[in-house]
Amino acid sequence: MSTENAFQISVPDDSLSLLRQKLALVSLPDELEDAGWEYGVPLADIRRLVDRWANGYDWRHHEALLNAELPQFTRDIPVDGHGTLNIHYIHKKSDTKTAIPLLFVHGWPGSFFEARKLVPLLTQNSEHHPSFHVVAISLPGYGFSKAPSKKRFDMDQYAEVCNKLMLALGYDEYVTQGGDWGFLITRKIAHLYGPRHSKAWHTNFPGGQPPSLFTQPLDFLSMLINGLTAKEKEGLQRVQHFIATGCGYSAEQGTKPQTLGYSLADSPVGLLAWIYEKLVAWTDQYPWKDDEVLTWVSIYWFSRAGPAAAGRIYFEVGEGEPAKQMARFSAHESTSIPLGISRFPGEIVCFPKSWSKNLGKIVFDREHDGGGHFAAYEKPEALSGDLRDMFGQGGPAFGVVKGRNGYD
Amino acid sequence: MSVESPFIISIPQESLSLLQQKLRLVTFPDELDDAGWEYGAPLTDIRRLVTRWSNGYDWRYHEAQLNMELPQFTRDIDVGGHGMLNVHYVHKKSDAEYAIPLLFVHGWPGSFFEARKLVPLLTRGSPDHPSFHVVAISLPGFGFSEAPRKKGFNLDQYAEVCNKLMLSLGYNEYVTQGGDWGFIITRRMAHLYGPKYVKAWHTNFPGGTPPSLLTQPLSFLTVLFHFLFPSLNPQMQAGFDKTQKFIQSGSGYNAIQGTKPQTLGYSMADSPVGLLAWIYEKLVGWTDGYAWDDDEVLTWISIYWFSRAGPTAAARIYYEVGGGNALNLGKLMGTPEYTASIPHGISRFPGEVAILPKSWAKSNRKIVFDREHERGGHFAAYERPVDVCGDLREMFGRGGPAFGVVKGRDGYNSE
């Protein structure tokens, strides 16, 4: 049985000093006139962020805040064929003893940090809405979890770690929330461990497939006859645009994560630009503060396994081929437990609603007017509102976890 | 009229010192057990190269060698819509009076350095084979050329710079040799400037367009037949498999450079080890068992590290030519641009990244020379200079299919 250790983020002084030394030697590239965001992150943004990182940004302050807000732990989790991995996670319990255990699973370039604003909302007590005990895992290779040391750490393994963590915490039954890789992982959890352990799953990054004559004949015919709505067309055009111009990171991480890793591990500004590009492009005009960005990126820079490890998930899931990666996202996986979907307009992949139908047993599906890919971080009230509605009294997934319906 | 200045590579001591400081602070990533080359450049290779780069590798020595071997120059070239660019190039003349002017155009991650071994071979005079005056340009953004400052520096602009350079050197008629981007650029040059200026073009990166039933019915049927019965032509199948593998698992660099070169560029400009790994992976992956010497690799990469525009500028060619769309770049290879007004020569090396059926190169080209080799890869001029040189000598020599294409310069001394 794995034992839990309390954990405080405490980056060694050496690491802070090395970061400072590297930033002091930073070499910035040239830039074309009027480049804007066309070629990637603008130089003015990076200059400003690097200056702040070197001068004024106070990691220790943010580290202390995180430790104060988010109770963290580590424990060893054995993974079949991969030995034991020491896993870092947030575990914040609600005062409501029978709160619903919820596992939050991040993606790339996310981390446990994405759950920061969601945690206080979900754990809040009230007679008007359910509350949750929240577990936000750092996936292996991310945050302060160890990385896998062997090849082929794939969806099954990520799901296994997540499930074992919840069981180790005494949550024999639980629900999940995830976006980005969190969608694929929680879907795998639903597939492998539902309904025995995973009782319901919620996502803000629904995959899906176009309806076919065989899977969804009515939707298929409707699509042929009525075409797509203007909004649906616009969503698909954005997907097209994303594939054509925004997937380079995924192509490289999905084929040569080690090669890329040398840059990300050695260059703070390189890592900053690599992640910041997505923080801006994938959010819906979220007003990033420089220190917020720097804390987000510092978690990658100071991560236990180093910044190169996180990208490997792309390689493993696609077996070294980006086309396979995309296929996994769209592929059908059978799940029998209730599914909730929250749709945010700034999401990078917005499929028509009818394409989600075969994802699972959809009991909740809500569209929002604002917000993007990092929904839990950008729109924590909206997301927690959706979870409360889905799992609350009168909601479609009320009482899915035996003896823990979220109320006193 | 632009004026030529002789050029000596002379990296400021500050730059060498900064490199050393950064190397001293190097932070390596982890690596999976038994990763080999599967996930990218292996950690042991990179560690070894970094150790050598910080201890023992002598840039000044290699700088001096290059300066001795390769006469270099710079001159301002005006590019329509882009102003003046100061362009760096190697220009080595042959002893042969009527040597053929030849422009060598590199690609990515190549540079003028790729022509290093070819230059002495091509410029050597002999009654038995033609010789060449060799110009090896550093494309804008590469080597010691300035980089474009404005957006939209596309194929026409690269071709324009190359053509103007040759004309400014007094070579009103010339031939070209190129692989990688050099293939695409010299193909554009053939299209735009042949036969008036460009009289013939040779490539080691043949590319090709799938034949259509209408334009090349026999080739089309051959390919169709092959897909129905792949086991009957294992060689063709092996070529397709290799090409497919390159596209599926070897073109990540292409996707990122073609869409977000600036984002990637922060790493390339700031991290010597990042740049080293990025390029070294291709130096090994794209060559055919070439026995790289560590110092050779480090010199190749140092040229990028110490380049005039910095290492970020070079990758922008992918963005500009692909229009910022990752899906366009593949199509570019196969564009059947009309070049059949001038003779074309092909040298095929088995280690090339994409191997297509020979007939696919026929579209819109006047192929007069097409030779397959047993060994060698993508950087043919560097890996197999004797083969490339031999092919050029044969193509352009007496009795060869492109003999005498350049008026008054057939590659030999007067009779």
PDB file of C-alpha atoms in Angstrom, chain A residues 46-225:
ATOM      1  CA  ILE A  46       9.110  37.916 -24.780  1.00  0.00           C
ATOM      2  CA  ARG A  47      11.481  40.770 -23.985  1.00  0.00           C
ATOM      3  CA  ARG A  48       9.045  42.109 -21.464  1.00  0.00           C
ATOM      4  CA  LEU A  49       8.460  38.716 -19.852  1.00  0.00           C
ATOM      5  CA  VAL A  50      12.154  37.874 -19.712  1.00  0.00           C
ATOM      6  CA  ASP A  51      12.950  41.236 -18.126  1.00  0.00           C
ATOM      7  CA  ARG A  52      10.281  40.632 -15.532  1.00  0.00           C
ATOM      8  CA  TRP A  53      11.426  37.064 -14.916  1.00  0.00           C
ATOM      9  CA  ALA A  54      14.977  38.261 -14.344  1.00  0.00           C
ATOM     10  CA  ASN A  55      13.998  41.375 -12.448  1.00  0.00           C
ATOM     11  CA  GLY A  56      11.060  41.642 -10.186  1.00  0.00           C
ATOM     12  CA  TYR A  57       9.270  38.339 -10.539  1.00  0.00           C
ATOM     13  CA  ASP A  58       9.372  36.692  -7.140  1.00  0.00           C
ATOM     14  CA  TRP A  59       9.115  32.923  -7.388  1.00  0.00           C
ATOM     15  CA  ARG A  60       9.281  32.415  -3.630  1.00  0.00           C
ATOM     16  CA  HIS A  61       6.205  34.568  -3.178  1.00  0.00           C
ATOM     17  CA  HIS A  62       4.195  32.595  -5.699  1.00  0.00           C
ATOM     18  CA  GLU A  63       5.545  29.334  -4.398  1.00  0.00           C
ATOM     19  CA  ALA A  64       4.342  30.259  -0.905  1.00  0.00           C
ATOM     20  CA  LEU A  65       0.918  31.247  -2.201  1.00  0.00           C
ATOM     21  CA  LEU A  66       0.527  27.939  -3.999  1.00  0.00           C
ATOM     22  CA  ASN A  67       1.555  26.046  -0.886  1.00  0.00           C
ATOM     23  CA  ALA A  68      -0.889  28.042   1.186  1.00  0.00           C
ATOM     24  CA  GLU A  69      -3.829  27.581  -1.182  1.00  0.00           C
ATOM     25  CA  LEU A  70      -3.346  24.057  -2.406  1.00  0.00           C
ATOM     26  CA  PRO A  71      -2.687  21.183  -0.001  1.00  0.00           C
ATOM     27  CA  GLN A  72      -0.231  18.953  -1.828  1.00  0.00           C
ATOM     28  CA  PHE A  73       1.051  15.430  -1.399  1.00  0.00           C
ATOM     29  CA  THR A  74       3.132  12.789  -3.052  1.00  0.00           C
ATOM     30  CA  ARG A  75       2.821   9.057  -3.014  1.00  0.00           C
ATOM     31  CA  ASP A  76       4.272   6.097  -4.845  1.00  0.00           C
ATOM     32  CA  ILE A  77       2.005   4.479  -7.391  1.00  0.00           C
ATOM     33  CA  PRO A  78       3.019   1.234  -9.070  1.00  0.00           C
ATOM     34  CA  VAL A  79       2.233   1.073 -12.769  1.00  0.00           C
ATOM     35  CA  ASP A  80       2.213  -2.278 -14.558  1.00  0.00           C
ATOM     36  CA  GLY A  81       5.389  -2.651 -16.550  1.00  0.00           C
ATOM     37  CA  HIS A  82       6.702   0.724 -15.467  1.00  0.00           C
ATOM     38  CA  GLY A  83       7.711   0.219 -11.871  1.00  0.00           C
ATOM     39  CA  THR A  84       6.757   2.683  -9.180  1.00  0.00           C
ATOM     40  CA  LEU A  85       6.243   6.363  -9.912  1.00  0.00           C
ATOM     41  CA  ASN A  86       6.168   8.985  -7.234  1.00  0.00           C
ATOM     42  CA  ILE A  87       3.114  11.094  -7.999  1.00  0.00           C
ATOM     43  CA  HIS A  88       2.400  14.648  -6.895  1.00  0.00           C
ATOM     44  CA  TYR A  89      -1.144  15.874  -6.455  1.00  0.00           C
ATOM     45  CA  ILE A  90      -3.367  18.432  -4.825  1.00  0.00           C
ATOM     46  CA  HIS A  91      -5.962  17.027  -2.493  1.00  0.00           C
ATOM     47  CA  LYS A  92      -8.393  19.502  -1.069  1.00  0.00           C
ATOM     48  CA  LYS A  93     -11.347  18.194   0.840  1.00  0.00           C
ATOM     49  CA  SER A  94     -14.592  19.982   1.272  1.00  0.00           C
ATOM     50  CA  ASP A  95     -16.007  20.483   4.750  1.00  0.00           C
ATOM     51  CA  THR A  96     -18.977  18.486   3.534  1.00  0.00           C
ATOM     52  CA  LYS A  97     -18.043  14.958   4.527  1.00  0.00           C
ATOM     53  CA  THR A  98     -20.118  13.413   1.794  1.00  0.00           C
ATOM     54  CA  ALA A  99     -18.702  15.634  -0.909  1.00  0.00           C
ATOM     55  CA  ILE A 100     -18.254  14.021  -4.311  1.00  0.00           C
ATOM     56  CA  PRO A 101     -14.675  12.892  -5.001  1.00  0.00           C
ATOM     57  CA  LEU A 102     -13.587  14.553  -8.230  1.00  0.00           C
ATOM     58  CA  LEU A 103     -10.346  13.999 -10.098  1.00  0.00           C
ATOM     59  CA  PHE A 104      -9.169  16.905 -12.255  1.00  0.00           C
ATOM     60  CA  VAL A 105      -6.833  15.872 -15.073  1.00  0.00           C
ATOM     61  CA  HIS A 106      -4.819  18.525 -16.892  1.00  0.00           C
ATOM     62  CA  GLY A 107      -3.175  18.407 -20.312  1.00  0.00           C
ATOM     63  CA  TRP A 108      -0.299  20.092 -22.116  1.00  0.00           C
ATOM     64  CA  PRO A 109       0.885  22.794 -21.489  1.00  0.00           C
ATOM     65  CA  GLY A 110      -1.297  22.618 -18.402  1.00  0.00           C
ATOM     66  CA  SER A 111      -0.593  21.375 -14.921  1.00  0.00           C
ATOM     67  CA  PHE A 112      -2.177  21.097 -11.490  1.00  0.00           C
ATOM     68  CA  PHE A 113      -1.943  24.898 -11.555  1.00  0.00           C
ATOM     69  CA  GLU A 114      -4.910  25.020 -13.937  1.00  0.00           C
ATOM     70  CA  ALA A 115      -7.158  23.839 -11.136  1.00  0.00           C
ATOM     71  CA  ARG A 116      -6.083  26.644  -8.825  1.00  0.00           C
ATOM     72  CA  LYS A 117      -9.248  28.718  -9.147  1.00  0.00           C
ATOM     73  CA  LEU A 118     -11.591  25.790  -9.533  1.00  0.00           C
ATOM     74  CA  VAL A 119     -10.567  24.133  -6.267  1.00  0.00           C
ATOM     75  CA  PRO A 120     -12.006  26.719  -3.847  1.00  0.00           C
ATOM     76  CA  LEU A 121     -15.232  26.875  -5.841  1.00  0.00           C
ATOM     77  CA  LEU A 122     -15.752  23.125  -6.026  1.00  0.00           C
ATOM     78  CA  THR A 123     -14.890  22.481  -2.393  1.00  0.00           C
ATOM     79  CA  GLN A 124     -17.151  25.273  -1.148  1.00  0.00           C
ATOM     80  CA  ASN A 125     -20.008  24.176   1.107  1.00  0.00           C
ATOM     81  CA  SER A 126     -23.524  25.159   0.457  1.00  0.00           C
ATOM     82  CA  GLU A 127     -27.012  23.825   0.820  1.00  0.00           C
ATOM     83  CA  HIS A 128     -27.756  25.180  -2.654  1.00  0.00           C
ATOM     84  CA  HIS A 129     -25.239  23.200  -4.588  1.00  0.00           C
ATOM     85  CA  PRO A 130     -23.149  20.062  -4.222  1.00  0.00           C
ATOM     86  CA  SER A 131     -19.529  20.192  -3.200  1.00  0.00           C
ATOM     87  CA  PHE A 132     -16.558  18.100  -4.112  1.00  0.00           C
ATOM     88  CA  HIS A 133     -13.367  16.722  -2.652  1.00  0.00           C
ATOM     89  CA  VAL A 134     -10.918  17.734  -5.358  1.00  0.00           C
ATOM     90  CA  VAL A 135      -7.853  15.783  -6.411  1.00  0.00           C
ATOM     91  CA  ALA A 136      -5.729  17.461  -9.092  1.00  0.00           C
ATOM     92  CA  ILE A 137      -3.022  15.089 -10.183  1.00  0.00           C
ATOM     93  CA  SER A 138       0.275  16.057 -11.761  1.00  0.00           C
ATOM     94  CA  LEU A 139       0.458  13.569 -14.595  1.00  0.00           C
ATOM     95  CA  PRO A 140       3.693  11.592 -14.722  1.00  0.00           C
ATOM     96  CA  GLY A 141       6.287  13.848 -16.316  1.00  0.00           C
ATOM     97  CA  TYR A 142       4.509  17.025 -15.232  1.00  0.00           C
ATOM     98  CA  GLY A 143       4.649  19.309 -12.229  1.00  0.00           C
ATOM     99  CA  PHE A 144       6.230  17.557  -9.271  1.00  0.00           C
ATOM    100  CA  SER A 145       5.508  13.987 -10.328  1.00  0.00           C
ATOM    101  CA  LYS A 146       8.239  11.739 -11.557  1.00  0.00           C
ATOM    102  CA  ALA A 147       8.329  10.940 -15.226  1.00  0.00           C
ATOM    103  CA  PRO A 148       8.121   7.463 -16.680  1.00  0.00           C
ATOM    104  CA  SER A 149      11.563   6.037 -17.344  1.00  0.00           C
ATOM    105  CA  LYS A 150      10.494   3.409 -19.870  1.00  0.00           C
ATOM    106  CA  LYS A 151       9.083   3.720 -23.338  1.00  0.00           C
ATOM    107  CA  ARG A 152       5.389   3.268 -24.196  1.00  0.00           C
ATOM    108  CA  PHE A 153       3.772   5.016 -21.240  1.00  0.00           C
ATOM    109  CA  ASP A 154       0.460   5.401 -23.010  1.00  0.00           C
ATOM    110  CA  MET A 155      -3.203   6.185 -22.236  1.00  0.00           C
ATOM    111  CA  ASP A 156      -3.760   2.952 -20.339  1.00  0.00           C
ATOM    112  CA  GLN A 157      -0.884   3.824 -18.031  1.00  0.00           C
ATOM    113  CA  TYR A 158      -2.023   7.392 -17.425  1.00  0.00           C
ATOM    114  CA  ALA A 159      -5.502   6.062 -16.662  1.00  0.00           C
ATOM    115  CA  GLU A 160      -4.059   3.426 -14.362  1.00  0.00           C
ATOM    116  CA  VAL A 161      -2.093   6.003 -12.348  1.00  0.00           C
ATOM    117  CA  CYS A 162      -5.157   8.204 -11.997  1.00  0.00           C
ATOM    118  CA  ASN A 163      -7.439   5.398 -10.930  1.00  0.00           C
ATOM    119  CA  LYS A 164      -4.933   3.979  -8.456  1.00  0.00           C
ATOM    120  CA  LEU A 165      -4.456   7.424  -6.938  1.00  0.00           C
ATOM    121  CA  MET A 166      -8.159   7.843  -6.293  1.00  0.00           C
ATOM    122  CA  LEU A 167      -8.415   4.341  -4.834  1.00  0.00           C
ATOM    123  CA  ALA A 168      -5.372   4.956  -2.651  1.00  0.00           C
ATOM    124  CA  LEU A 169      -7.115   8.066  -1.292  1.00  0.00           C
ATOM    125  CA  GLY A 170     -10.049   5.904  -0.280  1.00  0.00           C
ATOM    126  CA  TYR A 171     -12.256   7.053  -3.173  1.00  0.00           C
ATOM    127  CA  ASP A 172     -13.561   3.768  -4.455  1.00  0.00           C
ATOM    128  CA  GLU A 173     -16.031   5.697  -6.558  1.00  0.00           C
ATOM    129  CA  TYR A 174     -15.323   9.093  -8.060  1.00  0.00           C
ATOM    130  CA  VAL A 175     -16.018  11.391 -10.972  1.00  0.00           C
ATOM    131  CA  THR A 176     -13.570  13.106 -13.323  1.00  0.00           C
ATOM    132  CA  GLN A 177     -13.109  16.437 -15.086  1.00  0.00           C
ATOM    133  CA  GLY A 178     -10.614  16.900 -17.899  1.00  0.00           C
ATOM    134  CA  GLY A 179      -9.644  18.805 -21.018  1.00  0.00           C
ATOM    135  CA  ASP A 180      -6.835  18.449 -23.559  1.00  0.00           C
ATOM    136  CA  TRP A 181      -4.973  15.220 -22.671  1.00  0.00           C
ATOM    137  CA  GLY A 182      -7.275  15.178 -19.651  1.00  0.00           C
ATOM    138  CA  PHE A 183     -10.142  14.425 -22.048  1.00  0.00           C
ATOM    139  CA  LEU A 184      -8.416  11.378 -23.538  1.00  0.00           C
ATOM    140  CA  ILE A 185      -7.214  10.185 -20.157  1.00  0.00           C
ATOM    141  CA  THR A 186     -10.566  10.565 -18.388  1.00  0.00           C
ATOM    142  CA  ARG A 187     -12.251   8.887 -21.335  1.00  0.00           C
ATOM    143  CA  LYS A 188      -9.844   5.977 -20.906  1.00  0.00           C
ATOM    144  CA  ILE A 189     -10.618   5.984 -17.194  1.00  0.00           C
ATOM    145  CA  ALA A 190     -14.329   5.851 -18.010  1.00  0.00           C
ATOM    146  CA  HIS A 191     -13.692   3.041 -20.478  1.00  0.00           C
ATOM    147  CA  LEU A 192     -11.486   0.927 -18.197  1.00  0.00           C
ATOM    148  CA  TYR A 193     -12.759   1.768 -14.756  1.00  0.00           C
ATOM    149  CA  GLY A 194     -16.340   2.817 -15.250  1.00  0.00           C
ATOM    150  CA  PRO A 195     -18.853   2.114 -13.825  1.00  0.00           C
ATOM    151  CA  ARG A 196     -16.951   0.199 -11.151  1.00  0.00           C
ATOM    152  CA  HIS A 197     -14.853   3.162 -10.012  1.00  0.00           C
ATOM    153  CA  SER A 198     -15.410   6.063 -12.355  1.00  0.00           C
ATOM    154  CA  LYS A 199     -19.090   6.946 -12.057  1.00  0.00           C
ATOM    155  CA  ALA A 200     -19.348   9.939 -14.379  1.00  0.00           C
ATOM    156  CA  TRP A 201     -17.030  12.087 -16.467  1.00  0.00           C
ATOM    157  CA  HIS A 202     -17.103  15.705 -17.565  1.00  0.00           C
ATOM    158  CA  THR A 203     -15.051  17.385 -20.254  1.00  0.00           C
ATOM    159  CA  ASN A 204     -14.514  20.814 -21.764  1.00  0.00           C
ATOM    160  CA  PHE A 205     -12.653  19.322 -24.756  1.00  0.00           C
ATOM    161  CA  PRO A 206     -15.073  16.939 -26.422  1.00  0.00           C
ATOM    162  CA  GLY A 207     -13.649  14.924 -29.287  1.00  0.00           C
ATOM    163  CA  GLY A 208     -15.945  13.136 -31.649  1.00  0.00           C
ATOM    164  CA  GLN A 209     -16.486  12.058 -35.195  1.00  0.00           C
ATOM    165  CA  PRO A 210     -18.669  13.091 -38.047  1.00  0.00           C
ATOM    166  CA  PRO A 211     -21.870  11.076 -38.025  1.00  0.00           C
ATOM    167  CA  SER A 212     -21.977   8.251 -40.512  1.00  0.00           C
ATOM    168  CA  LEU A 213     -24.907   6.503 -42.068  1.00  0.00           C
ATOM    169  CA  PHE A 214     -24.287   3.589 -39.735  1.00  0.00           C
ATOM    170  CA  THR A 215     -23.549   5.279 -36.429  1.00  0.00           C
ATOM    171  CA  GLN A 216     -25.969   8.194 -36.532  1.00  0.00           C
ATOM    172  CA  PRO A 217     -28.180   7.892 -39.595  1.00  0.00           C
ATOM    173  CA  LEU A 218     -30.525  10.753 -38.736  1.00  0.00           C
ATOM    174  CA  ASP A 219     -27.724  13.196 -37.995  1.00  0.00           C
ATOM    175  CA  PHE A 220     -25.914  12.066 -41.107  1.00  0.00           C
ATOM    176  CA  LEU A 221     -28.930  12.682 -43.273  1.00  0.00           C
ATOM    177  CA  SER A 222     -29.595  15.974 -41.565  1.00  0.00           C
ATOM    178  CA  MET A 223     -26.055  17.061 -42.305  1.00  0.00           C
ATOM    179  CA  LEU A 224     -26.515  16.133 -45.940  1.00  0.00           C
ATOM    180  CA  ILE A 225     -29.836  17.864 -46.233  1.00  0.00           C
TER     181      ILE A 225
END
